[in-house]
Structures are given as C-alpha cells and as structure tokens.
Coordinates of C-alpha atoms and ligand atoms in Angstrom, one line a residue:
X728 CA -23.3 -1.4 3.3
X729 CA -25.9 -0.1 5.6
X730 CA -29.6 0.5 4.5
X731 CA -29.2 3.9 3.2
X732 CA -32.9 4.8 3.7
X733 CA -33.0 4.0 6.7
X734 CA -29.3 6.0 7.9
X735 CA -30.8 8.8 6.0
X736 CA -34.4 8.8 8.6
X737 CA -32.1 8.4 11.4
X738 CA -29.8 11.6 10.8
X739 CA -32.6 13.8 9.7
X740 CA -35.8 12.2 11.2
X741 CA -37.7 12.4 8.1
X742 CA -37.3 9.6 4.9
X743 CA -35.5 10.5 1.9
X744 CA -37.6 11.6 -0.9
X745 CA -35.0 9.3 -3.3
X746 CA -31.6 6.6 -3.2
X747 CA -29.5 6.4 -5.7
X748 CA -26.5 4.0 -6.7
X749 CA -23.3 4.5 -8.6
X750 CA -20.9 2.3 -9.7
X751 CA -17.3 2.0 -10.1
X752 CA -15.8 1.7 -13.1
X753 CA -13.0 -0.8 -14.5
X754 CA -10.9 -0.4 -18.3
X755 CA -10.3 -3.5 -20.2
X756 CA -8.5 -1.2 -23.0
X757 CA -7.4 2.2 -23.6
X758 CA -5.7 4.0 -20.8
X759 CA -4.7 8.3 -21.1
X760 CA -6.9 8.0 -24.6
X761 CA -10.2 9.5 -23.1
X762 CA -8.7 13.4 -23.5
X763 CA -6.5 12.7 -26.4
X764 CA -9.6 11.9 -28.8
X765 CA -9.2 8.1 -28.5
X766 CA -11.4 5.4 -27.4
X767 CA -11.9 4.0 -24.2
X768 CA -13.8 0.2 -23.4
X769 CA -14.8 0.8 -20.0
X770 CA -17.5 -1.0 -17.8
X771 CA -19.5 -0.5 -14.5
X772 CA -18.7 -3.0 -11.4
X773 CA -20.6 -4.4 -8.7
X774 CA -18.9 -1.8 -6.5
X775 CA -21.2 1.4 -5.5
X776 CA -21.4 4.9 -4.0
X777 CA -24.7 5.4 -2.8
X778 CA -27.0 8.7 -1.4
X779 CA -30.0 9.4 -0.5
X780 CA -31.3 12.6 -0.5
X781 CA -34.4 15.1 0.9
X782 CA -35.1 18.8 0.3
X783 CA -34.3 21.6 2.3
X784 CA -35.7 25.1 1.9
X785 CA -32.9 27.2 4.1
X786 CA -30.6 27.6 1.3
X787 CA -27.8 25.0 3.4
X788 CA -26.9 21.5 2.0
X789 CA -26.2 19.3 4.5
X790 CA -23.9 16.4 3.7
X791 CA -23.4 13.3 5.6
X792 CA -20.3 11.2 4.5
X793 CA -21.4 7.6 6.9
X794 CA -18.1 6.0 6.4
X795 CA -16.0 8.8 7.6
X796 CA -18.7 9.9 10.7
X797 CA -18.2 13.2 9.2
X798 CA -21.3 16.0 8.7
X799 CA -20.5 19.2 6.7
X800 CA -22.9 21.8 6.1
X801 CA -22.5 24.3 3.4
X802 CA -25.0 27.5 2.0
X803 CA -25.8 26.4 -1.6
X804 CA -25.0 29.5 -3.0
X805 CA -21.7 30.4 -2.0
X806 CA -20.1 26.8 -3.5
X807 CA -15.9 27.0 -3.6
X808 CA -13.9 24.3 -3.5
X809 CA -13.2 23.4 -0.1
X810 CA -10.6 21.9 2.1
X811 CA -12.4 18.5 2.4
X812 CA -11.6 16.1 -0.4
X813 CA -15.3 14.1 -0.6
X814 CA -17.1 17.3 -0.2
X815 CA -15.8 18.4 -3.8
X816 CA -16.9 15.9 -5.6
X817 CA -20.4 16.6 -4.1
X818 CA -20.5 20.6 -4.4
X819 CA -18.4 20.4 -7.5
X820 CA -21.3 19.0 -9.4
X821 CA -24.3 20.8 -7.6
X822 CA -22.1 24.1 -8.7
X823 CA -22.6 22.5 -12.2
X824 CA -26.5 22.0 -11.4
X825 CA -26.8 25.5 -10.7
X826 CA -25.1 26.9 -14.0
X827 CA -26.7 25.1 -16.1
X828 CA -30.0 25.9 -14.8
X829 CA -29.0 29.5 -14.9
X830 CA -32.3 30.3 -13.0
X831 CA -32.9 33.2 -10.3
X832 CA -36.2 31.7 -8.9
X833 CA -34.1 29.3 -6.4
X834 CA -35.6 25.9 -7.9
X835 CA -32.8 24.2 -5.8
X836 CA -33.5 25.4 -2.0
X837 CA -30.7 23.2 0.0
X838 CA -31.3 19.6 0.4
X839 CA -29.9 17.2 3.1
X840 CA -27.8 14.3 1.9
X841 CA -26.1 11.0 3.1
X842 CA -22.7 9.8 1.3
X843 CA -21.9 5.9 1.7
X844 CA -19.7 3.2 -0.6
X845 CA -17.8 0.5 -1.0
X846 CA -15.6 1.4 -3.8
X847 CA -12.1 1.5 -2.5
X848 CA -11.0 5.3 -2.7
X849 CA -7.3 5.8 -4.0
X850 CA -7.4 2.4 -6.1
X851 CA -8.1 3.4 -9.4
X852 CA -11.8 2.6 -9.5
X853 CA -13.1 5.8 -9.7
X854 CA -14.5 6.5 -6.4
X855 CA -14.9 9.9 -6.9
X856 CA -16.8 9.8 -10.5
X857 CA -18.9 7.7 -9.1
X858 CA -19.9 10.4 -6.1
X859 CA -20.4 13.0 -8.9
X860 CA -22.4 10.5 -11.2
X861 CA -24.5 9.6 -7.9
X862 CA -25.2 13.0 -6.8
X863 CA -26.2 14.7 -10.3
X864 CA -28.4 11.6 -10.9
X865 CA -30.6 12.4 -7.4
X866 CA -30.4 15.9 -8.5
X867 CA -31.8 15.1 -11.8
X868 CA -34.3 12.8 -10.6
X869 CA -35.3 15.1 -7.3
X870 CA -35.9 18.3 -9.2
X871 CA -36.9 16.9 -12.9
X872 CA -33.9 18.8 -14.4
X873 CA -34.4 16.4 -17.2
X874 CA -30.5 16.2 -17.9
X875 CA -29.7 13.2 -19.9
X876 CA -26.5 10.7 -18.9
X877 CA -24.3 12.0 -21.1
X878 CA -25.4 15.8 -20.2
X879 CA -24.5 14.2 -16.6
X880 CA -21.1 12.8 -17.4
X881 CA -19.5 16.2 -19.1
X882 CA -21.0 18.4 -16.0
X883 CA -19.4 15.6 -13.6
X884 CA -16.2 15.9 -15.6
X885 CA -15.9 19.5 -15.0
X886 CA -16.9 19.5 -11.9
X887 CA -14.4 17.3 -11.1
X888 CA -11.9 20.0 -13.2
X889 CA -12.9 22.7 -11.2
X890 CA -13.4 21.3 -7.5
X891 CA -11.0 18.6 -7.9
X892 CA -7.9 20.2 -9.8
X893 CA -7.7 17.2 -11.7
X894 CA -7.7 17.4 -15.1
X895 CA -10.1 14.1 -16.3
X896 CA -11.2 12.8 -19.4
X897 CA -14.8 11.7 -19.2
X898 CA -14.3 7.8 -19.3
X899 CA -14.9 7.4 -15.3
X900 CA -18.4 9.4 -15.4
X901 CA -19.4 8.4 -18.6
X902 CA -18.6 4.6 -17.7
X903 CA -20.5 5.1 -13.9
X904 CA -23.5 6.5 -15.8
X905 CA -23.6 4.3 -18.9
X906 CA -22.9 0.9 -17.6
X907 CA -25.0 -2.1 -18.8
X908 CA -25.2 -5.7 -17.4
X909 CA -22.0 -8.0 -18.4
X910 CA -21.4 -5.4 -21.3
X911 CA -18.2 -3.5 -22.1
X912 CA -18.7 0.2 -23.8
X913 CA -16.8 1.6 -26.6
X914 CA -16.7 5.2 -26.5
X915 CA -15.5 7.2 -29.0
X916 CA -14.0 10.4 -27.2
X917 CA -14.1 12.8 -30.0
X918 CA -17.5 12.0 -31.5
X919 CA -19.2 11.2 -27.5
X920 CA -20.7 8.1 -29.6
X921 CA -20.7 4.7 -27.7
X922 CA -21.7 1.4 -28.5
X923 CA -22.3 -2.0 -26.0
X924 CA -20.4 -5.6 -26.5
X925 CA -21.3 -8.7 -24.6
X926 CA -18.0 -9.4 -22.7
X927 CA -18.1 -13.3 -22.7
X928 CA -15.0 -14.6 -21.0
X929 CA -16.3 -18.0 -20.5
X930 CA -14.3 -19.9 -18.1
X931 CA -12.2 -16.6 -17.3
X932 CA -13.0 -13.8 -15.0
X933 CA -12.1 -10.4 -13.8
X934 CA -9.5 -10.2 -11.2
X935 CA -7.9 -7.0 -9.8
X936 CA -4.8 -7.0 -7.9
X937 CA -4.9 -3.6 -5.6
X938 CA -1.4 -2.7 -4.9
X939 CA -2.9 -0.2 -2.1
X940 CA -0.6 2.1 -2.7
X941 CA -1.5 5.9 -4.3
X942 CA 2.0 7.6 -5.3
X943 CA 1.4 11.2 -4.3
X944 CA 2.3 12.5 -7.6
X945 CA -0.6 11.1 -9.3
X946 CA -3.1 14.2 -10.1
X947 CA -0.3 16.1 -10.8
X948 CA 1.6 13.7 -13.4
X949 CA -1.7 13.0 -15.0
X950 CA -1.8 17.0 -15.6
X951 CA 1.5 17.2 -16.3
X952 CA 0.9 13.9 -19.1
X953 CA -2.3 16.4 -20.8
X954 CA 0.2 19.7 -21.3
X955 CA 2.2 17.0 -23.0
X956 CA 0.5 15.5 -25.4
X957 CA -1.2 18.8 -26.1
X958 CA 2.4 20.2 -26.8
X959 CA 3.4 17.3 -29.1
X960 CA -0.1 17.9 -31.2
X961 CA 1.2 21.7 -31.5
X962 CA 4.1 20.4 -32.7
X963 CA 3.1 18.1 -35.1
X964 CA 0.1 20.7 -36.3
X965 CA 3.0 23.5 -37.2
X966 CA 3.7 21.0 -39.5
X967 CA 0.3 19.4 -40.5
X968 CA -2.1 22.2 -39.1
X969 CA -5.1 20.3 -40.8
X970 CA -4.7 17.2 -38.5
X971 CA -6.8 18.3 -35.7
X972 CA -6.3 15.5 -33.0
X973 CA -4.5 12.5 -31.9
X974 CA -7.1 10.7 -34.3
X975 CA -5.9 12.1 -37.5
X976 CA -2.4 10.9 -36.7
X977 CA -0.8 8.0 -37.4
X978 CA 2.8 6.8 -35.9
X979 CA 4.7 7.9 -39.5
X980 CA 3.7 11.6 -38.1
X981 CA 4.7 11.1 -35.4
X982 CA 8.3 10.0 -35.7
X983 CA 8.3 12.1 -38.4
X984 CA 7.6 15.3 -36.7
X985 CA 8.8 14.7 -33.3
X986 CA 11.6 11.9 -33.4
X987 CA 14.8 13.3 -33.9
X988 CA 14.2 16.1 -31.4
X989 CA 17.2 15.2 -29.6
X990 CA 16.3 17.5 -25.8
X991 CA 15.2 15.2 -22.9
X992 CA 11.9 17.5 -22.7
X993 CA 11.4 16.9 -26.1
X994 CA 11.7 13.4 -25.8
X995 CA 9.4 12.8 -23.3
X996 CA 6.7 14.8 -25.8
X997 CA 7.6 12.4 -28.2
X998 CA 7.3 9.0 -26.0
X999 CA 3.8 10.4 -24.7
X1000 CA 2.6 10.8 -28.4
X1001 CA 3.8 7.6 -29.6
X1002 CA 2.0 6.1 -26.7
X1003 CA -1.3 7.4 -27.6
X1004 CA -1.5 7.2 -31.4
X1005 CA -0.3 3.0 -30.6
X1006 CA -3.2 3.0 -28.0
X1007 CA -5.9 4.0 -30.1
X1008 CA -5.2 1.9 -32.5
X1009 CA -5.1 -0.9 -29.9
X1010 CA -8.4 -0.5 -28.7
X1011 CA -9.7 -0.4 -32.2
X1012 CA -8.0 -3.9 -33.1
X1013 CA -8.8 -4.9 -29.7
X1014 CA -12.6 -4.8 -30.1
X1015 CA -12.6 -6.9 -33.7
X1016 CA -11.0 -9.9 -31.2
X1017 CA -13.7 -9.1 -28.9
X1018 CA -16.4 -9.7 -31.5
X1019 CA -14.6 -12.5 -32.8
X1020 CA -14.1 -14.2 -29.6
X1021 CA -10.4 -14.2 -29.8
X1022 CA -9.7 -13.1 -25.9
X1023 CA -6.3 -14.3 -26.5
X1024 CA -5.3 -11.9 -28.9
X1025 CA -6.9 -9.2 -26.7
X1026 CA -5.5 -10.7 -24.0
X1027 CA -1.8 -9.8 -25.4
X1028 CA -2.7 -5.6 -26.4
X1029 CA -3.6 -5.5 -22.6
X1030 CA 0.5 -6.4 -21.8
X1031 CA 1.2 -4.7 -24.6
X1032 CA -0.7 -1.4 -23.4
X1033 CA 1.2 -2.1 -19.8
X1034 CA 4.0 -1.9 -21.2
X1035 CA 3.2 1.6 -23.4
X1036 CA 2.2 2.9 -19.8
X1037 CA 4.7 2.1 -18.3
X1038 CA 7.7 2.6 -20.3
X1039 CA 6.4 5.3 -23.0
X1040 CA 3.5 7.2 -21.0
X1041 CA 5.3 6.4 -17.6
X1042 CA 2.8 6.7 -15.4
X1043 CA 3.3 3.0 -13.6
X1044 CA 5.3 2.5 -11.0
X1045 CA 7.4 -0.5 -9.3
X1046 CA 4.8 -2.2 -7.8
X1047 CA 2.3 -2.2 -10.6
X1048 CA 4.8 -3.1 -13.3
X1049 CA 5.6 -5.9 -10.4
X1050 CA 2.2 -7.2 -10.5
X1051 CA 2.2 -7.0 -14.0
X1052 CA 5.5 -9.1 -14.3
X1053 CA 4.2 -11.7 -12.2
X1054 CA 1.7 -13.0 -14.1
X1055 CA 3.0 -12.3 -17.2
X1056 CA 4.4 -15.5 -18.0
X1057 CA 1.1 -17.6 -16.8
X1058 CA -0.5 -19.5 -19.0
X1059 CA -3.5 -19.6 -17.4
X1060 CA -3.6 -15.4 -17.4
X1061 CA -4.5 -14.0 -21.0
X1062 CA -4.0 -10.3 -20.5
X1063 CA -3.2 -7.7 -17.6
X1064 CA -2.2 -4.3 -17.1
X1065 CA -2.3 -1.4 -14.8
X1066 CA -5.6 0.2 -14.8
X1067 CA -6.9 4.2 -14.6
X1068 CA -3.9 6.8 -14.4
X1069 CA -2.0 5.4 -12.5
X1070 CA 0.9 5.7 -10.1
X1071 CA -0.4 3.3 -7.8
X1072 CA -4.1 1.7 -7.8
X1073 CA -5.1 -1.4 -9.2
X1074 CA -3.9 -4.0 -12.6
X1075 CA -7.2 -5.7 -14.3
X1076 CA -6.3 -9.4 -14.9
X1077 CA -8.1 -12.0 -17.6
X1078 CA -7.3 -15.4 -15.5
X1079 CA -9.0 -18.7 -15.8
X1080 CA -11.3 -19.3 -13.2
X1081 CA -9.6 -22.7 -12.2
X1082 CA -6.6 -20.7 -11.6
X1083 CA -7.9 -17.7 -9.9
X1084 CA -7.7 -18.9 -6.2
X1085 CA -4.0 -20.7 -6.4
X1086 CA -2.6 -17.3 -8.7
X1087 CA -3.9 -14.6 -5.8
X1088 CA -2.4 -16.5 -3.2
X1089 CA 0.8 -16.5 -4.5
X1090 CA 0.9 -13.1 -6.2
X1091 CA -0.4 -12.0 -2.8
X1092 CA 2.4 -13.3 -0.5
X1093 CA 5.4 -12.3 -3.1
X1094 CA 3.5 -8.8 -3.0
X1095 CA 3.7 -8.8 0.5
X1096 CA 7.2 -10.2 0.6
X1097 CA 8.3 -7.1 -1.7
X1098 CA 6.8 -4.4 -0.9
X1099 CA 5.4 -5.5 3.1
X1100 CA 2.1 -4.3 1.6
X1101 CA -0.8 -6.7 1.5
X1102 CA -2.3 -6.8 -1.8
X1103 CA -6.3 -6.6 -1.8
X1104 CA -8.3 -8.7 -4.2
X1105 CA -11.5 -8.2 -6.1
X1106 CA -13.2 -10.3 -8.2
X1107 CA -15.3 -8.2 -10.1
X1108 CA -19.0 -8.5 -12.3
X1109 CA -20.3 -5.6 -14.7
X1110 CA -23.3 -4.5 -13.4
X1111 CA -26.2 -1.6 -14.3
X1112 CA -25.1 1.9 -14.7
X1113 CA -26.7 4.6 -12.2
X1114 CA -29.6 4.0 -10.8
X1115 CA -32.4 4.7 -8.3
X1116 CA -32.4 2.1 -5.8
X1117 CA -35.6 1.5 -4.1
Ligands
LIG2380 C1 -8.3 8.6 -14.8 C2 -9.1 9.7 -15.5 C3 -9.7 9.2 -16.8 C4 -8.7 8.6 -17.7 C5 -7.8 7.6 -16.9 C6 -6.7 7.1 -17.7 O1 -9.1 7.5 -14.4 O2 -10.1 10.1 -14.6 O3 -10.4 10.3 -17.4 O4 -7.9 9.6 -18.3 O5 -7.3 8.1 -15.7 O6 -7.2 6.4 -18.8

C-alpha cells in the first residue's frame, strides 16, 4: 500500500491530523451464530483498510477512496445512504457518530478523508467492517468521543444495517476492533463477553482458498436466513415461550417442535434451526480441543460445520463446497470450510506447512480447470486489532 500520510498531504496539501488501520477478519468456528445468540471464534488478519483523516470546518466531508481514483464530497448533515457502495460504509458510521453524540453545538464540522486497503472486497474478509471499524476509530480518536471498541462495533453494525441493507451480526466489527496478536476470540453473542486463546498451530498454518466469485444473492439470502431462524424461534416459543433464544434450545426442541412440519417452507425453518443449535454447540466443544491442543478434533467440527452450511443452512455454493471437497480427504489438511456468509468468498484451511505449497498448486489448477476461475491464495497471520498507525 501507499504511504497513507503522505497521499493524504498530497490531495489536500495539509498533513493529516491522524492514520488509522483496520484489519480483516477470518472465523475458525461458528458461522450464521453471531445474530442467533451463539458464539463466534473470530480473529484479525494481516490484511488492512487504512485512512487518514484531517478536519474541516465547512460542514462537507470529503472522502477519497485511492484504489478506486474516486473523490466524493458530501454535507455532513444531510447523511442518506447513497448510490456508491464504499461511501456507505463511511457515512453509515459517521451517521452513527452524530446520534450518539446527540449534540447541537456542531462538535463534528466536516473533515477530509483518504480510503485505502488491501483486503480483497467481495471475499468474505470483511472489507467493509473493517472501513466502518477504521473510520469510527479516527473519529473517536480525532474528536475524544471516548467510545469504547465495543461501543464501536454495535454503531458499525448498524450502520452497516442502515447504509448497507445488510442485516449483520456484530462478529466482523467486533473481530476488526478486538483483534489481538496470534490470538483467536470467543465471543459470546448474547452476553457481548469475549475471551482470548493462543492459537498454536505449530507446524500448520492458515490458508485461504478465494474462489473469487460473489453469488449475487448473497445480502439478500443472508436476510432471508435471519427472518428464518427468527420464525423457527416463534415457532418453538408458542410452545416453550420461556426459551428466549437459540441458546436456551437444545436439538430435542427442535425436532420436537419443528420436525414433522411436513410444508417445504417449513422445512427449510426447520434445517436452518437445526443448523444453528448443532453450531453453537460446536464452537463450544471446539474451544475445549483448542485449550487442549487437540487441533485434530477441531480440525473435524470445521468439515463438519461446512457441511451444516452447506447442506442445512445452504448458504454455500458449488465452488466452495468444491474446494471444500478437495481437500477433504488430505491427510496433511486438519479442518476446512467456507468462511463468512457465504455464497461465494473464501474456505479457511488448517494444512501443514510442508504441504501448503504442493496442496495450492494443485487445488489451484483443478479450480481453474472447473470453474476457468483462478483461485487466489492467502496465507494469513493474526495480527493487532484497530489501531493508530504512526
Ligand atoms: C457475515 C456477517 C457476520 C456473520 C457472518 C456469518 O460475515 O457480517 O455478522 O453473520 O456473515 O457467520
């Protein structure tokens, strides 16, 4: 990436009061549990969105996306969502700024910002949490709105609700703003606590396989997957109204509320619940063989959550479950799975380092045999949450 100081001087011939860096985010376990009450074991990557920023006092924010060469200019005040996708994520969470701070003496006057990354948009690394997670952290910083990360993460989740159409959990924020060095985070979704674990993978690493490919139902689906699992819980609560959420209810609730409805629609309510309520149990049995060191075990809930994805939750698609099913049978690969919502984006693969370089290649050309799609590859680190960079 370019210096983003130094970009910043040369668009607005003055140096930015502040730079800030977000990260990407990838999911080891616990995929379409974030806004069903479940856990999530996210990380941040060595992947970033980074802005600098400097005040204005016309009441305009100008916004300078240096990948794209574009430069939009918008009145602070008058914040809608607007036709440009990036731009969203940037005025969706200064719109948040603003409400919260609920304040007629404009403490916020305009500012002038630049917009740069290398996080692949569209590949399920969370891209545009990490815009949200970047700006609101400048924001924070550049007028002492003394917001704390997790105050950050729920005002980038609704911005990205209300800008975006898109109707997240908070894992991506949270995970951008939270992330620690070579640690994994349980969060607990219903409670917002989170603790850290040392991911020690020894002689493995962190592969993704990208299948570039972004199925245009995807925001859609993913609403489409919320309604459902919020009908099923109706369901199951006309029965048991004092189970509140997905965490009160185990798979014998489940079947026995919402099995033997025989209609396709109610079927599908009945897959996406089954999914969920074996998911967050996964996770939970998936950190005890983190702590004890058994990556194996671990290894075998992440094909085992594939699998829930894609054939319960269906939200994979051909060339994921592909990717999936070509590494399946390696020895030298302990776990994968599609990764984020899904519909296109990337799988996270456990593979042994010795292995890594002979494994991409070949996955790679009978990708590209398939699908005539070249598969991208990132090997990945966990890395620092937010941060100002200097
Ligand atoms: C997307 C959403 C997250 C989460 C995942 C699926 O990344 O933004 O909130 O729901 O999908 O686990």
């Amino acid at each position: 990436m370019l210096d983003i100081r130094s970009q910043f001087l040369n668009h607005f011939n003055y140096a930015p009061l502040l730079a800030v860096q977000s990260p990407g985010r990838i999911n080891l376990i616990g995929e379409h549990t974030d806004y069903n009450h479940g856990f999530v074991l996210p990380a941040a990557i060595d992947k970033y969105i980074q802005v600098a920023i400097g005040k204005r006092t016309d009441g305009a924010i100008h916004m300078v996306a240096l990948d794209l060469g574009q430069t939009i200019i918008l009145p602070i005040h008058h914040l809608a969502p607007h036709a440009t996708s990036w731009v969203n994520y940037l005025i969706g969470v200064v719109h948040q700024v603003l409400e919260k701070i609920n304040t007629k003496d404009d403490l916020i006057k305009g500012f002038n910002i630049c917009i740069q990354g290398n996080i692949p948009s569209g590949a399920g690394l969370s891209s545009s949490a990490a815009v949200e997670c970047a700006v609101l952290f400048a924001l924070n910083e550049l007028y002492e709105l003394q917001l704390t990360k997790m105050e950050m993460a729920l005002m980038a989740q609704k911005a990205e609700h209300q800008f975006a159409g898109v109707k997240c959990g908070l894992m991506d924020m949270f995970a951008s703003l939270h992330g620690q060095k070579n640690k994994v985070i349980l969060l607990d979704c219903a409670s917002l606590a989170y603790t850290y674990y040392p991911l020690v993978l020894k002689d493995y690493s962190i592969v993704l396989f990208d299948t570039q490919i972004k199925h245009a139902l995807a925001s859609s689906e993913y609403n489409t997957r919320r309604l459902e699992c919020e009908q099923g819980l109706k369901m199951i609560q006309e029965k048991y109204p004092s189970l509140k959420t997905f965490r009160n209810i185990n798979i014998e609730k489940v079947e026995e509320c919402l099995a033997f409805n025989n209609n396709s629609t109610n079927a599908k309510i009945y897959q996406r619940c089954k999914y969920v309520v074996e998911e967050i149990e996964r996770v939970q049995l998936a950190v005890k063989d983190l702590v004890a060191g058994d990556m194996l075990a671990f290894g075998k809930k992440m094909f085992a959550t594939h699998e829930g994805l894609s054939k319960l939750y269906e939200v994979s698609c051909p060339e994921l479950d592909f990717l999936v099913e070509a590494v399946k049978q390696n020895e030298n690969v302990i776990g994968a799975r599609m990764m984020g919502g899904g519909f296109g984006g990337c799988t996270i693969n456990i593979i042994k380092n010795s292995a890594v370089d002979a494994i991409s290649q070949e996955i790679a050309a009978n990708y590209l045999s398939a699908y005539q799609q070249p598969l991208a590859i990132y090997s990945t680190s966990i890395e620092a949450g937010t941060h100002l960079i200097a």
